[in-house]
mmCIF file of C-alpha atoms and ligand atoms in Angstrom:
data_model
loop_
_atom_site.group_PDB
_atom_site.id
_atom_site.type_symbol
_atom_site.label_atom_id
_atom_site.label_comp_id
_atom_site.label_asym_id
_atom_site.label_seq_id
_atom_site.Cartn_x
_atom_site.Cartn_y
_atom_site.Cartn_z
ATOM 1 C CA UNK A 1 0.000 0.000 0.000
ATOM 2 C CA UNK A 2 1.285 3.450 -0.877
ATOM 3 C CA UNK A 3 -0.141 6.940 -0.430
ATOM 4 C CA UNK A 4 -2.887 7.584 2.101
ATOM 5 C CA UNK A 5 -4.570 4.201 1.817
ATOM 6 C CA UNK A 6 -7.903 5.550 0.563
ATOM 7 C CA UNK A 7 -9.541 3.859 -2.423
ATOM 8 C CA UNK A 8 -11.763 5.205 -5.175
ATOM 9 C CA UNK A 9 -15.352 4.659 -4.015
ATOM 10 C CA UNK A 10 -16.279 3.137 -7.375
ATOM 11 C CA UNK A 11 -13.377 1.130 -8.737
ATOM 12 C CA UNK A 12 -11.341 0.810 -5.521
ATOM 13 C CA UNK A 13 -8.115 1.928 -7.152
ATOM 14 C CA UNK A 14 -5.793 3.323 -4.447
ATOM 15 C CA UNK A 15 -5.255 7.068 -4.062
ATOM 16 C CA UNK A 16 -1.951 8.176 -5.556
ATOM 17 C CA UNK A 17 -1.808 11.734 -4.275
ATOM 18 C CA UNK A 18 1.525 12.466 -2.651
ATOM 19 C CA UNK A 19 2.031 12.491 1.076
ATOM 20 C CA UNK A 20 -0.330 11.547 3.849
ATOM 21 C CA UNK A 21 -2.132 14.865 3.973
ATOM 22 C CA UNK A 22 -3.828 16.172 0.836
ATOM 23 C CA UNK A 23 -7.146 17.869 0.326
ATOM 24 C CA UNK A 24 -8.378 15.530 -2.378
ATOM 25 C CA UNK A 25 -7.706 11.926 -3.208
ATOM 26 C CA UNK A 26 -6.916 11.161 -6.808
ATOM 27 C CA UNK A 27 -5.572 8.433 -9.067
ATOM 28 C CA UNK A 28 -3.966 8.676 -12.481
ATOM 29 C CA UNK A 29 -5.801 5.680 -13.843
ATOM 30 C CA UNK A 30 -9.202 4.395 -12.860
ATOM 31 C CA UNK A 31 -10.268 0.922 -13.825
ATOM 32 C CA UNK A 32 -13.476 -0.844 -14.798
ATOM 33 C CA UNK A 33 -15.705 -0.610 -11.756
ATOM 34 C CA UNK A 34 -16.387 -4.329 -11.826
ATOM 35 C CA UNK A 35 -12.858 -4.735 -10.501
ATOM 36 C CA UNK A 36 -14.035 -2.842 -7.433
ATOM 37 C CA UNK A 37 -16.963 -5.284 -7.203
ATOM 38 C CA UNK A 38 -19.508 -2.828 -8.716
ATOM 39 C CA UNK A 39 -22.267 -4.636 -10.546
ATOM 40 C CA UNK A 40 -25.347 -3.912 -12.565
ATOM 41 C CA UNK A 41 -28.281 -4.199 -10.196
ATOM 42 C CA UNK A 42 -30.568 -5.775 -12.805
ATOM 43 C CA UNK A 43 -28.252 -8.228 -14.480
ATOM 44 C CA UNK A 44 -25.884 -8.917 -11.571
ATOM 45 C CA UNK A 45 -23.075 -8.550 -14.103
ATOM 46 C CA UNK A 46 -19.865 -6.780 -13.165
ATOM 47 C CA UNK A 47 -19.726 -3.196 -14.400
ATOM 48 C CA UNK A 48 -17.188 -2.802 -17.217
ATOM 49 C CA UNK A 49 -17.280 1.011 -17.370
ATOM 50 C CA UNK A 50 -14.681 3.283 -15.848
ATOM 51 C CA UNK A 51 -15.630 5.771 -13.145
ATOM 52 C CA UNK A 52 -13.994 8.484 -15.255
ATOM 53 C CA UNK A 53 -16.577 7.701 -17.948
ATOM 54 C CA UNK A 54 -19.525 7.481 -15.595
ATOM 55 C CA UNK A 55 -18.884 10.803 -13.863
ATOM 56 C CA UNK A 56 -19.688 12.503 -17.171
ATOM 57 C CA UNK A 57 -22.694 10.301 -17.944
ATOM 58 C CA UNK A 58 -26.328 10.303 -16.834
ATOM 59 C CA UNK A 59 -25.815 7.075 -14.931
ATOM 60 C CA UNK A 60 -26.635 6.694 -11.269
ATOM 61 C CA UNK A 61 -25.192 4.643 -8.467
ATOM 62 C CA UNK A 62 -26.325 3.513 -5.053
ATOM 63 C CA UNK A 63 -24.816 1.709 -2.129
ATOM 64 C CA UNK A 64 -24.438 1.812 1.603
ATOM 65 C CA UNK A 65 -22.965 5.338 1.377
ATOM 66 C CA UNK A 66 -26.114 6.649 -0.322
ATOM 67 C CA UNK A 67 -28.347 4.607 1.992
ATOM 68 C CA UNK A 68 -29.294 2.580 -1.090
ATOM 69 C CA UNK A 69 -30.812 5.639 -2.797
ATOM 70 C CA UNK A 70 -29.950 6.312 -6.453
ATOM 71 C CA UNK A 71 -27.573 9.206 -6.925
ATOM 72 C CA UNK A 72 -26.147 10.651 -10.179
ATOM 73 C CA UNK A 73 -22.496 9.835 -10.838
ATOM 74 C CA UNK A 74 -22.098 13.428 -12.007
ATOM 75 C CA UNK A 75 -22.733 14.560 -8.446
ATOM 76 C CA UNK A 76 -20.532 11.989 -6.774
ATOM 77 C CA UNK A 77 -18.894 14.752 -4.703
ATOM 78 C CA UNK A 78 -22.078 14.966 -2.610
ATOM 79 C CA UNK A 79 -21.026 11.693 -1.028
ATOM 80 C CA UNK A 80 -17.316 11.689 -1.816
ATOM 81 C CA UNK A 81 -16.221 15.344 -1.542
ATOM 82 C CA UNK A 82 -12.631 14.322 -0.864
ATOM 83 C CA UNK A 83 -12.274 12.462 -4.159
ATOM 84 C CA UNK A 84 -11.329 14.096 -7.429
ATOM 85 C CA UNK A 85 -12.313 11.857 -10.354
ATOM 86 C CA UNK A 86 -11.591 13.720 -13.576
ATOM 87 C CA UNK A 87 -14.129 13.101 -16.366
ATOM 88 C CA UNK A 88 -11.285 12.350 -18.725
ATOM 89 C CA UNK A 89 -10.841 8.752 -19.772
ATOM 90 C CA UNK A 90 -7.352 8.168 -21.079
ATOM 91 C CA UNK A 91 -8.046 5.420 -23.553
ATOM 92 C CA UNK A 92 -4.469 4.279 -23.923
ATOM 93 C CA UNK A 93 -3.924 3.907 -20.200
ATOM 94 C CA UNK A 94 -7.073 1.988 -19.545
ATOM 95 C CA UNK A 95 -6.085 -0.674 -22.067
ATOM 96 C CA UNK A 96 -4.338 -2.317 -19.183
ATOM 97 C CA UNK A 97 -7.478 -2.690 -17.106
ATOM 98 C CA UNK A 98 -9.530 -3.702 -20.121
ATOM 99 C CA UNK A 99 -7.037 -6.456 -20.713
ATOM 100 C CA UNK A 100 -7.129 -7.516 -17.070
ATOM 101 C CA UNK A 101 -10.922 -7.622 -17.094
ATOM 102 C CA UNK A 102 -11.013 -9.705 -20.269
ATOM 103 C CA UNK A 103 -8.441 -12.140 -18.886
ATOM 104 C CA UNK A 104 -9.843 -12.462 -15.382
ATOM 105 C CA UNK A 105 -13.539 -11.737 -15.916
ATOM 106 C CA UNK A 106 -14.653 -15.111 -14.595
ATOM 107 C CA UNK A 107 -12.311 -15.028 -11.640
ATOM 108 C CA UNK A 108 -13.524 -11.605 -10.558
ATOM 109 C CA UNK A 109 -17.134 -12.655 -10.985
ATOM 110 C CA UNK A 110 -16.494 -15.674 -8.785
ATOM 111 C CA UNK A 111 -14.664 -13.588 -6.220
ATOM 112 C CA UNK A 112 -17.442 -10.994 -5.995
ATOM 113 C CA UNK A 113 -20.269 -13.514 -6.406
ATOM 114 C CA UNK A 114 -21.545 -11.733 -9.513
ATOM 115 C CA UNK A 115 -21.878 -12.562 -13.189
ATOM 116 C CA UNK A 116 -18.971 -11.817 -15.547
ATOM 117 C CA UNK A 117 -18.971 -8.366 -17.142
ATOM 118 C CA UNK A 118 -20.133 -7.871 -20.723
ATOM 119 C CA UNK A 119 -16.833 -6.862 -22.189
ATOM 120 C CA UNK A 120 -17.039 -5.095 -25.549
ATOM 121 C CA UNK A 121 -15.753 -7.241 -28.396
ATOM 122 C CA UNK A 122 -13.034 -4.671 -29.156
ATOM 123 C CA UNK A 123 -11.486 -5.226 -25.751
ATOM 124 C CA UNK A 124 -10.703 -8.813 -26.606
ATOM 125 C CA UNK A 125 -8.333 -7.678 -29.311
ATOM 126 C CA UNK A 126 -6.166 -5.705 -26.899
ATOM 127 C CA UNK A 127 -2.849 -7.461 -26.814
ATOM 128 C CA UNK A 128 -0.660 -7.999 -23.796
ATOM 129 C CA UNK A 129 1.758 -5.590 -25.432
ATOM 130 C CA UNK A 130 -0.808 -2.799 -25.738
ATOM 131 C CA UNK A 131 -1.914 -3.388 -22.175
ATOM 132 C CA UNK A 132 1.626 -3.106 -20.864
ATOM 133 C CA UNK A 133 2.297 -0.011 -22.929
ATOM 134 C CA UNK A 134 -0.778 1.626 -21.438
ATOM 135 C CA UNK A 135 0.326 0.611 -17.979
ATOM 136 C CA UNK A 136 3.843 1.962 -18.468
ATOM 137 C CA UNK A 137 2.604 5.251 -19.839
ATOM 138 C CA UNK A 138 0.175 5.687 -16.999
ATOM 139 C CA UNK A 139 2.490 4.858 -14.181
ATOM 140 C CA UNK A 140 5.850 5.627 -15.747
ATOM 141 C CA UNK A 141 6.982 2.135 -15.019
ATOM 142 C CA UNK A 142 10.363 1.180 -16.399
ATOM 143 C CA UNK A 143 11.413 -2.276 -17.406
ATOM 144 C CA UNK A 144 9.206 -5.272 -17.789
ATOM 145 C CA UNK A 145 6.111 -6.130 -15.857
ATOM 146 C CA UNK A 146 5.362 -9.756 -15.265
ATOM 147 C CA UNK A 147 1.947 -10.839 -16.391
ATOM 148 C CA UNK A 148 1.562 -14.077 -14.511
ATOM 149 C CA UNK A 149 -1.823 -14.443 -12.900
ATOM 150 C CA UNK A 150 -0.225 -13.897 -9.503
ATOM 151 C CA UNK A 151 1.092 -10.505 -10.530
ATOM 152 C CA UNK A 152 -2.241 -9.415 -11.904
ATOM 153 C CA UNK A 153 -3.982 -10.409 -8.737
ATOM 154 C CA UNK A 154 -1.583 -8.350 -6.683
ATOM 155 C CA UNK A 155 -1.968 -5.361 -8.970
ATOM 156 C CA UNK A 156 -5.735 -5.348 -8.654
HETATM 157 ZN ZN1 ZN B 1 -12.336 4.948 -9.820
HETATM 158 ZN ZN1 ZN B 2 -5.481 10.262 -0.719
#
């Protein structure tokens, strides 16, 4: 664990803001919300959309924080004022998470007792290489990243 230990309320990606004291939590790359155990209430399928996409959509969410009342994603700061989620999906960077979701869809579904996400067909054509390039660009990671299933599980 690095940073302050807080996680995005939707996708559960850890806060990457520097230091222990900052006004707002933020992360460079958000991931499909299904990886944070978010699911579609009707279909029970894991949610494949990114929070950075949903905060600029008309979609709504609910959970224990909203006392199970529907609340627009656009106004997420009502419940999470200390989180800054920019409505700016960086397509290249999220290739990594798309790849992870395609590869481990069933495992995540099992883990969260949900149904696998409907991943768009285009996601299946993302290669390991593209995924790693997106990851490196997002996090400025040098060298090679191992893609064994163990590594992926640690990273998520
Ligand atoms: Zn997020
Ligand atoms: Zn933080």
